[in-house]
Short mmCIF file of C-alpha atoms and ligand atoms in Angstrom, two decimals:
data_model
loop_
_atom_site.label_atom_id
_atom_site.label_comp_id
_atom_site.label_asym_id
_atom_site.label_seq_id
_atom_site.Cartn_x
_atom_site.Cartn_y
_atom_site.Cartn_z
CA MET A 1 -3.81 -21.20 90.07
CA MET A 2 -1.38 -18.46 90.37
CA PRO A 3 -2.34 -15.61 88.28
CA PHE A 4 0.66 -14.36 86.02
CA SER A 5 -1.19 -11.36 84.84
CA VAL A 6 -3.97 -8.76 85.68
CA ARG A 7 -6.45 -10.33 83.51
CA GLU A 8 -5.61 -13.64 85.33
CA PHE A 9 -6.30 -11.89 88.33
CA GLU A 10 -9.66 -10.44 87.20
CA ALA A 11 -10.49 -14.19 86.28
CA LEU A 12 -9.87 -15.06 89.78
CA ALA A 13 -11.91 -12.25 91.34
CA ARG A 14 -14.64 -12.98 89.20
CA ASP A 15 -14.98 -16.56 90.52
CA ARG A 16 -14.96 -15.41 94.09
CA LEU A 17 -17.13 -12.32 94.19
CA PRO A 18 -21.01 -12.18 94.22
CA ARG A 19 -22.11 -11.29 90.82
CA TYR A 20 -23.56 -7.91 92.01
CA ALA A 21 -20.08 -7.02 93.15
CA TYR A 22 -18.13 -8.00 90.37
CA ASP A 23 -20.48 -6.30 87.84
CA PHE A 24 -20.16 -3.08 90.06
CA ILE A 25 -16.14 -3.05 89.68
CA ALA A 26 -16.17 -4.43 86.02
CA GLY A 27 -19.17 -2.42 84.67
CA GLY A 28 -19.41 1.06 83.26
CA ALA A 29 -22.16 3.55 81.75
CA ASP A 30 -24.76 2.68 79.17
CA ASP A 31 -23.26 0.35 76.54
CA GLU A 32 -19.83 0.33 78.29
CA VAL A 33 -18.13 1.30 74.69
CA THR A 34 -15.90 3.60 76.74
CA VAL A 35 -15.08 0.60 79.33
CA ARG A 36 -13.85 -1.47 76.30
CA ALA A 37 -12.20 1.59 74.22
CA ASN A 38 -10.04 2.25 77.34
CA GLU A 39 -8.26 -1.17 76.83
CA GLN A 40 -8.48 -1.42 73.07
CA ALA A 41 -6.86 2.18 72.35
CA PHE A 42 -3.49 0.84 74.06
CA ALA A 43 -3.89 -2.09 71.82
CA ARG A 44 -3.98 0.20 68.68
CA LEU A 45 -0.69 1.77 69.83
CA ARG A 46 2.52 0.02 69.33
CA LEU A 47 6.08 0.39 70.26
CA LEU A 48 8.96 1.15 68.23
CA PRO A 49 11.97 -0.22 70.65
CA ARG A 50 15.59 1.17 70.24
CA VAL A 51 18.21 -1.40 70.44
CA LEU A 52 21.93 -1.56 71.60
CA ARG A 53 21.63 1.09 74.02
CA GLY A 54 23.40 -1.78 76.76
CA GLN A 55 22.32 -0.68 80.37
CA PRO A 56 22.56 -2.90 83.71
CA GLY A 57 19.30 -1.93 85.07
CA ARG A 58 16.33 0.30 84.96
CA ASP A 59 15.34 3.12 87.02
CA LEU A 60 11.46 2.98 87.44
CA GLY A 61 11.39 5.68 90.30
CA THR A 62 9.79 9.07 89.96
CA THR A 63 8.58 11.94 92.13
CA LEU A 64 5.03 13.53 92.40
CA PHE A 65 4.60 16.68 94.45
CA GLY A 66 7.75 16.18 96.30
CA ALA A 67 7.32 12.51 97.26
CA GLY A 68 9.31 9.68 95.85
CA ILE A 69 7.84 6.68 94.61
CA THR A 70 9.44 3.61 93.38
CA MET A 71 7.30 3.52 89.69
CA PRO A 72 5.06 5.61 88.12
CA VAL A 73 1.94 3.40 88.86
CA LEU A 74 -0.36 4.76 91.23
CA LEU A 75 -3.76 3.46 92.84
CA SER A 76 -6.62 5.33 91.59
CA PRO A 77 -9.46 6.02 93.81
CA THR A 78 -12.22 3.14 93.96
CA ALA A 79 -15.19 2.77 96.51
CA PHE A 80 -15.91 0.24 98.64
CA HIS A 81 -13.06 -1.93 98.91
CA ARG A 82 -14.65 -4.17 101.64
CA LEU A 83 -17.11 -5.29 98.96
CA ALA A 84 -13.93 -6.91 97.74
CA ASP A 85 -12.28 -8.16 100.93
CA PRO A 86 -13.40 -7.94 104.79
CA ALA A 87 -10.18 -5.81 105.41
CA GLY A 88 -11.01 -3.50 102.80
CA GLU A 89 -8.71 -0.30 102.43
CA GLN A 90 -6.54 -1.27 105.07
CA ALA A 91 -5.27 -4.26 102.92
CA THR A 92 -4.88 -1.68 100.12
CA ALA A 93 -2.95 0.59 102.07
CA ARG A 94 -0.57 -2.06 103.36
CA ALA A 95 0.11 -2.94 100.07
CA ALA A 96 0.57 0.47 98.46
CA ALA A 97 3.07 1.07 101.30
CA LYS A 98 4.97 -1.96 100.66
CA ALA A 99 5.16 -1.24 97.09
CA GLY A 100 6.25 2.28 97.63
CA THR A 101 3.56 3.96 95.39
CA VAL A 102 0.45 6.43 95.89
CA LEU A 103 -2.66 5.21 97.19
CA ILE A 104 -5.69 7.81 95.88
CA ALA A 105 -8.14 6.73 98.76
CA SER A 106 -11.53 7.22 97.57
CA MET A 107 -13.79 9.45 99.38
CA ALA A 108 -16.38 6.65 99.27
CA SER A 109 -14.06 4.20 101.17
CA THR A 110 -15.62 1.67 103.42
CA VAL A 111 -12.70 2.34 106.03
CA PRO A 112 -12.13 5.97 107.47
CA ILE A 113 -9.50 7.89 105.92
CA GLY A 114 -7.65 8.26 109.13
CA ASP A 115 -7.60 4.32 109.59
CA ILE A 116 -6.34 3.89 106.22
CA ALA A 117 -3.50 6.27 106.92
CA THR A 118 -2.66 4.05 110.12
CA ALA A 119 -2.78 0.91 108.09
CA GLY A 120 -0.31 2.38 105.54
CA GLY A 121 1.94 3.72 107.99
CA ALA A 122 4.65 6.11 107.44
CA ASP A 123 5.93 4.56 104.17
CA LEU A 124 2.35 5.28 102.45
CA VAL A 125 2.19 8.28 100.29
CA LEU A 126 -1.75 8.59 100.79
CA TRP A 127 -3.80 11.22 98.76
CA PHE A 128 -7.61 11.79 99.23
CA GLN A 129 -10.24 11.84 96.36
CA LEU A 130 -13.09 14.29 97.15
CA TYR A 131 -16.41 14.66 95.44
CA ILE A 132 -17.15 18.26 96.23
CA GLN A 133 -20.35 18.30 98.26
CA PRO A 134 -23.72 20.38 98.02
CA ASP A 135 -23.06 21.70 101.25
CA GLN A 136 -19.65 23.54 101.66
CA ALA A 137 -19.32 22.73 105.63
CA VAL A 138 -19.51 19.03 104.58
CA THR A 139 -16.81 19.67 101.86
CA ASP A 140 -14.72 21.35 104.40
CA ALA A 141 -15.12 18.52 106.94
CA LEU A 142 -13.90 16.18 104.21
CA VAL A 143 -11.08 18.23 103.77
CA LYS A 144 -9.96 18.45 107.32
CA ARG A 145 -10.25 14.48 108.05
CA ALA A 146 -7.81 14.07 104.87
CA GLU A 147 -5.29 16.79 106.12
CA ASP A 148 -5.89 15.21 109.54
CA ALA A 149 -4.87 11.69 108.22
CA GLY A 150 -1.75 13.20 106.73
CA CYS A 151 -3.12 13.17 102.93
CA ARG A 152 -0.28 14.85 100.96
CA ALA A 153 -2.91 15.78 97.90
CA LEU A 154 -6.51 16.16 97.04
CA VAL A 155 -7.88 14.67 93.90
CA VAL A 156 -11.26 16.29 92.81
CA THR A 157 -13.18 14.32 90.82
CA VAL A 158 -14.78 16.74 87.98
CA ASP A 159 -16.30 14.20 85.45
CA SER A 160 -19.41 13.35 87.77
CA PRO A 161 -22.09 16.25 88.14
CA VAL A 162 -24.48 13.34 87.63
CA LEU A 163 -24.05 9.76 87.87
CA GLY A 164 -23.57 7.76 84.96
CA TRP A 165 -26.20 5.14 84.35
CA ARG A 166 -24.81 1.84 85.34
CA GLN A 167 -27.16 -0.59 83.92
CA ARG A 168 -25.52 -3.50 85.62
CA ASP A 169 -25.91 -2.41 88.95
CA HIS A 170 -30.06 -1.28 88.12
CA HIS A 171 -29.99 -5.07 86.97
CA ASN A 172 -28.85 -6.06 90.03
CA GLU A 173 -30.34 -3.75 92.26
CA PHE A 174 -27.31 -2.74 93.75
CA HIS A 175 -28.09 0.46 95.39
CA ASP A 176 -27.17 0.35 98.77
CA LEU A 177 -24.11 -1.13 100.36
CA PRO A 178 -24.52 -4.66 102.23
CA ALA A 179 -25.57 -4.33 105.85
CA GLY A 180 -22.14 -3.71 107.88
CA LEU A 181 -20.64 -1.62 105.15
CA TYR A 182 -20.60 2.10 105.35
CA CYS A 183 -19.44 5.04 103.61
CA GLU A 184 -17.01 5.73 106.64
CA ASN A 185 -15.77 9.26 105.41
CA MET A 186 -19.16 10.59 105.42
CA ARG A 187 -20.01 9.24 109.26
CA GLY A 188 -21.43 12.16 111.41
CA LEU A 189 -21.39 14.72 108.80
CA ALA A 190 -24.64 16.83 107.61
CA GLY A 191 -26.82 14.89 105.26
CA ASP A 192 -25.35 11.37 106.03
CA SER A 193 -27.78 9.07 105.07
CA GLY A 194 -26.06 5.94 106.42
CA VAL A 195 -25.47 4.15 103.14
CA ARG A 196 -24.31 5.98 99.81
CA SER A 197 -24.59 9.19 101.03
CA ILE A 198 -22.61 11.08 98.58
CA ALA A 199 -23.91 13.52 96.60
CA MET A 200 -23.37 14.65 92.92
CA VAL A 201 -23.39 18.36 92.31
CA PRO A 202 -24.71 19.19 88.78
CA GLU A 203 -23.79 22.90 89.49
CA LEU A 204 -20.03 22.17 89.87
CA SER A 205 -17.79 24.82 88.22
CA TRP A 206 -14.41 26.58 88.37
CA GLU A 207 -15.93 28.66 91.38
CA HIS A 208 -15.97 25.47 93.31
CA ILE A 209 -12.31 24.73 92.55
CA ASP A 210 -11.40 28.55 93.41
CA ARG A 211 -12.87 28.06 96.68
CA LEU A 212 -11.38 24.83 97.40
CA ARG A 213 -7.97 26.32 96.64
CA GLN A 214 -8.65 29.00 99.27
CA THR A 215 -9.44 26.38 101.89
CA THR A 216 -6.41 24.11 101.60
CA GLU A 217 -2.66 24.37 101.02
CA LEU A 218 -2.70 20.63 99.74
CA PRO A 219 -1.90 20.62 96.14
CA ILE A 220 -5.13 20.00 94.05
CA VAL A 221 -5.45 17.42 91.35
CA LEU A 222 -8.46 17.52 88.92
CA LYS A 223 -9.43 13.80 88.07
CA GLY A 224 -11.60 13.50 84.89
CA LEU A 225 -10.33 15.95 82.85
CA MET A 226 -10.04 15.19 79.38
CA HIS A 227 -10.11 18.62 76.88
CA PRO A 228 -6.91 20.63 76.67
CA ALA A 229 -8.89 23.87 76.90
CA ASP A 230 -10.00 22.69 80.44
CA ALA A 231 -6.32 21.79 81.40
CA VAL A 232 -5.26 25.43 80.45
CA THR A 233 -8.18 26.69 82.53
CA ALA A 234 -7.16 24.33 85.37
CA VAL A 235 -3.65 25.97 85.73
CA GLU A 236 -5.25 29.33 85.74
CA HIS A 237 -7.12 28.24 88.77
CA GLY A 238 -4.17 27.17 90.75
CA VAL A 239 -4.54 23.58 90.08
CA SER A 240 -1.22 21.41 90.81
CA GLY A 241 -1.80 18.34 88.49
CA LEU A 242 -4.31 16.73 86.40
CA LEU A 243 -5.59 13.00 86.21
CA VAL A 244 -6.86 12.49 82.36
CA SER A 245 -9.19 10.11 82.94
CA ASN A 246 -12.80 9.12 81.82
CA HIS A 247 -13.78 7.32 85.13
CA GLY A 248 -12.86 4.01 83.70
CA GLY A 249 -15.82 4.26 81.35
CA ARG A 250 -18.34 4.62 84.29
CA GLN A 251 -19.52 8.16 83.66
CA LEU A 252 -19.86 9.74 79.87
CA ASP A 253 -20.19 6.56 77.66
CA THR A 254 -18.61 6.83 74.31
CA ALA A 255 -16.00 9.63 75.74
CA VAL A 256 -12.90 9.06 74.00
CA ALA A 257 -10.49 6.74 75.49
CA ALA A 258 -8.48 8.10 78.20
CA ILE A 259 -5.02 7.26 76.74
CA ASP A 260 -6.14 9.09 73.40
CA ALA A 261 -6.62 12.29 75.46
CA VAL A 262 -3.23 12.47 77.19
CA ALA A 263 -0.70 13.74 74.54
CA ASP A 264 -3.07 16.98 74.08
CA VAL A 265 -3.50 17.66 77.55
CA ALA A 266 0.29 17.24 78.30
CA ALA A 267 1.14 19.50 75.58
CA ALA A 268 -1.12 22.25 76.73
CA VAL A 269 0.22 22.34 80.26
CA ASP A 270 3.43 22.29 82.31
CA ILE A 271 1.83 20.80 85.64
CA PRO A 272 2.37 17.08 86.04
CA VAL A 273 -0.35 14.86 84.04
CA LEU A 274 -1.36 11.46 85.19
CA MET A 275 -3.76 9.07 83.39
CA ASP A 276 -5.85 6.25 84.04
CA GLY A 277 -8.13 3.77 82.39
CA GLY A 278 -7.31 0.48 80.76
CA VAL A 279 -3.96 0.29 82.31
CA ARG A 280 -3.36 -3.54 82.13
CA ARG A 281 0.25 -4.45 81.16
CA GLY A 282 3.58 -2.43 81.73
CA THR A 283 3.48 -1.92 78.02
CA ASP A 284 0.53 0.38 78.56
CA VAL A 285 2.46 2.19 81.15
CA VAL A 286 5.61 2.78 78.58
CA LYS A 287 3.06 4.02 76.00
CA ALA A 288 1.28 6.39 78.38
CA LEU A 289 4.79 8.01 79.64
CA ALA A 290 5.60 8.15 76.06
CA LEU A 291 2.63 10.38 75.15
CA GLY A 292 3.62 12.49 78.19
CA ALA A 293 2.03 11.30 81.24
CA HIS A 294 4.24 11.51 84.35
CA ALA A 295 2.32 8.49 85.57
CA VAL A 296 -0.69 6.34 85.42
CA GLY A 297 -3.13 5.11 87.67
CA ILE A 298 -5.13 1.64 88.31
CA GLY A 299 -8.55 1.22 89.11
CA ARG A 300 -10.13 -2.35 88.61
CA PRO A 301 -6.91 -4.01 88.84
CA VAL A 302 -6.54 -3.31 92.49
CA LEU A 303 -9.77 -4.63 93.26
CA TRP A 304 -9.11 -7.76 91.08
CA GLY A 305 -6.08 -8.43 93.20
CA LEU A 306 -7.84 -7.56 96.60
CA ALA A 307 -10.82 -9.81 95.89
CA ALA A 308 -8.59 -12.66 94.81
CA ARG A 309 -5.94 -12.43 97.76
CA GLY A 310 -6.50 -9.51 99.90
CA GLU A 311 -3.48 -7.41 100.44
CA GLU A 312 -1.06 -10.02 99.24
CA GLY A 313 -3.14 -9.91 95.95
CA VAL A 314 -2.87 -6.28 95.67
CA LEU A 315 0.68 -6.29 96.06
CA ASP A 316 0.94 -9.24 93.48
CA VAL A 317 -0.70 -7.16 90.90
CA LEU A 318 1.65 -4.27 91.50
CA GLU A 319 4.66 -6.08 91.41
CA LEU A 320 3.24 -7.71 88.49
CA LEU A 321 3.10 -4.42 86.58
CA ARG A 322 6.28 -3.47 88.23
CA GLY A 323 8.07 -6.40 86.50
CA GLU A 324 6.37 -5.89 83.11
CA LEU A 325 7.22 -2.25 83.17
CA ASP A 326 10.76 -3.03 84.04
CA ARG A 327 10.88 -5.53 81.14
CA ALA A 328 9.13 -3.09 78.83
CA LEU A 329 11.86 -0.52 79.48
CA ALA A 330 14.62 -2.83 78.84
CA LEU A 331 13.00 -3.97 75.34
CA THR A 332 12.70 -0.56 74.37
CA GLY A 333 15.88 0.50 75.24
CA CYS A 334 15.37 2.67 78.00
CA ALA A 335 17.50 2.82 81.27
CA SER A 336 14.74 4.87 83.33
CA VAL A 337 11.37 6.21 83.03
CA ARG A 338 12.65 9.58 82.08
CA GLN A 339 14.14 8.13 78.87
CA VAL A 340 10.92 7.11 77.45
CA THR A 341 10.04 9.48 74.62
CA SER A 342 7.12 10.17 72.26
CA ASP A 343 9.20 8.36 69.22
CA LEU A 344 8.65 5.07 70.68
CA VAL A 345 4.92 4.87 70.17
CA ARG A 346 3.33 4.56 66.76
CA GLU A 347 -0.48 4.46 66.43
CA VAL A 348 -1.97 1.57 63.80
CA ARG A 349 -5.27 0.95 62.49
CA CYS A 350 -6.66 -2.46 63.84
C1 FMN B 401 -15.41 0.04 91.37
C2 FMN B 401 -14.81 1.46 90.92
C3 FMN B 401 -15.26 2.27 91.87
C4 FMN B 401 -14.79 3.90 91.64
N1 FMN B 401 -14.88 4.66 92.40
C5 FMN B 401 -14.34 5.90 92.35
C6 FMN B 401 -14.54 6.96 93.09
O1 FMN B 401 -14.89 6.55 94.42
N2 FMN B 401 -13.91 8.17 93.00
C7 FMN B 401 -13.41 8.28 91.68
O2 FMN B 401 -13.05 9.41 91.46
N3 FMN B 401 -13.24 7.24 90.83
C8 FMN B 401 -13.72 6.23 91.09
N4 FMN B 401 -13.55 5.16 89.97
C9 FMN B 401 -13.01 5.72 88.84
C10 FMN B 401 -11.54 4.90 89.13
O3 FMN B 401 -10.70 6.07 89.82
C11 FMN B 401 -10.51 5.15 87.69
O4 FMN B 401 -10.75 6.36 87.24
C12 FMN B 401 -10.65 3.77 86.93
O5 FMN B 401 -11.18 2.74 87.69
C13 FMN B 401 -9.58 3.86 85.83
O6 FMN B 401 -9.87 2.86 84.96
P1 FMN B 401 -9.53 1.22 85.18
O7 FMN B 401 -10.31 0.63 86.12
O8 FMN B 401 -9.33 0.80 83.92
O9 FMN B 401 -8.03 0.91 85.58
C14 FMN B 401 -13.95 3.76 90.21
C15 FMN B 401 -13.66 2.92 89.61
C16 FMN B 401 -14.12 1.46 89.72
C17 FMN B 401 -13.97 0.51 88.71
C1 COI B 402 -19.90 6.07 94.91
C2 COI B 402 -19.56 6.16 93.82
C3 COI B 402 -20.05 7.40 93.13
C4 COI B 402 -18.09 5.78 93.32
C5 COI B 402 -17.78 6.08 92.17
O1 COI B 402 -17.08 7.00 91.63
C6 COI B 402 -18.03 4.98 91.11
O2 COI B 402 -18.64 4.13 91.32
O3 COI B 402 -17.47 5.10 89.88
#
């Protein structure tokens, strides 16, 4: 069956993946309230279309830190792509390059960042997601690896001073990567224990961001920030962009839906605000833009595409969303993503 939506890709992926891998991807923290809330919150937002604004076509393109991308849909960082397909992040990179959008490679990739960059080629706009490590030398080495690979931004995940309680992984006893898979970016660095060697840092603070700011010229994007007061502080610390996110509901359960945090953060700062969590349709993208996001990220949908059909599946997911976004713009009376305004969205009680 040819899938015609992200949801149908999920069904295909579920059939293909071993249970532990499906659960790792689909699951979240504790009772998974926030996993569900991320999607439900989009359903609560409804569009109020404009009509009779005749237009021959739509312009979906936008720019981020000087790079042009063909649509405001990014690939959010997700760990361990080789759980979904043997070609792993290399397949994902080729699809992102073909689609003409940003791949935020996870620090926990199963292909080294240099090889991801090579697979994507010159067309790929590649960013690197970083978990700041307890050993500064390890963080510095990771930043150097990202810079050497040609990454154009660092996305620092700040919602994980400790790891969320992923109950499904505990039930499945999924604590180590299967034989042959490795956190490749950690290879050879101090403390590399071979498998899941990434450490969470409970004492993570603005001082770590200041230090990182001094270490690299790359734009720094903070990922996992939800509170407008933190957004203001981020700007004071020289941060270049924000990715409003609750980690797809995998960290703090019962955190507010990511889309519900966007408007206040966007109103508080003048730097690009991105969001991820629960984006499954082109209409979701329009809603996020209407609330002030510059672009959105997708996490699980990429892995559903990858598990279902490898590189082609990731590209299919991206092109499905592009088609949906294009249609949603036409149907709301917008000729470009820049024309999406806050009056196009209303909140209803479900
Ligand atoms: C399987 C999986 C692995 C993830 N790995 C990372 C990661 O390594 N680093 C990170 O910052 N976020 C990670 N995330 C969170 C995503 O970047 C993103 O915030 C989330 O998936 C967005 O929600 P969505 O899946 O509903 O689109 C992961 C999410 C999933 C589902
Ligand atoms: C290696 C993990 C910490 C990756 C992650 O962020 C996640 O699974 O949500």
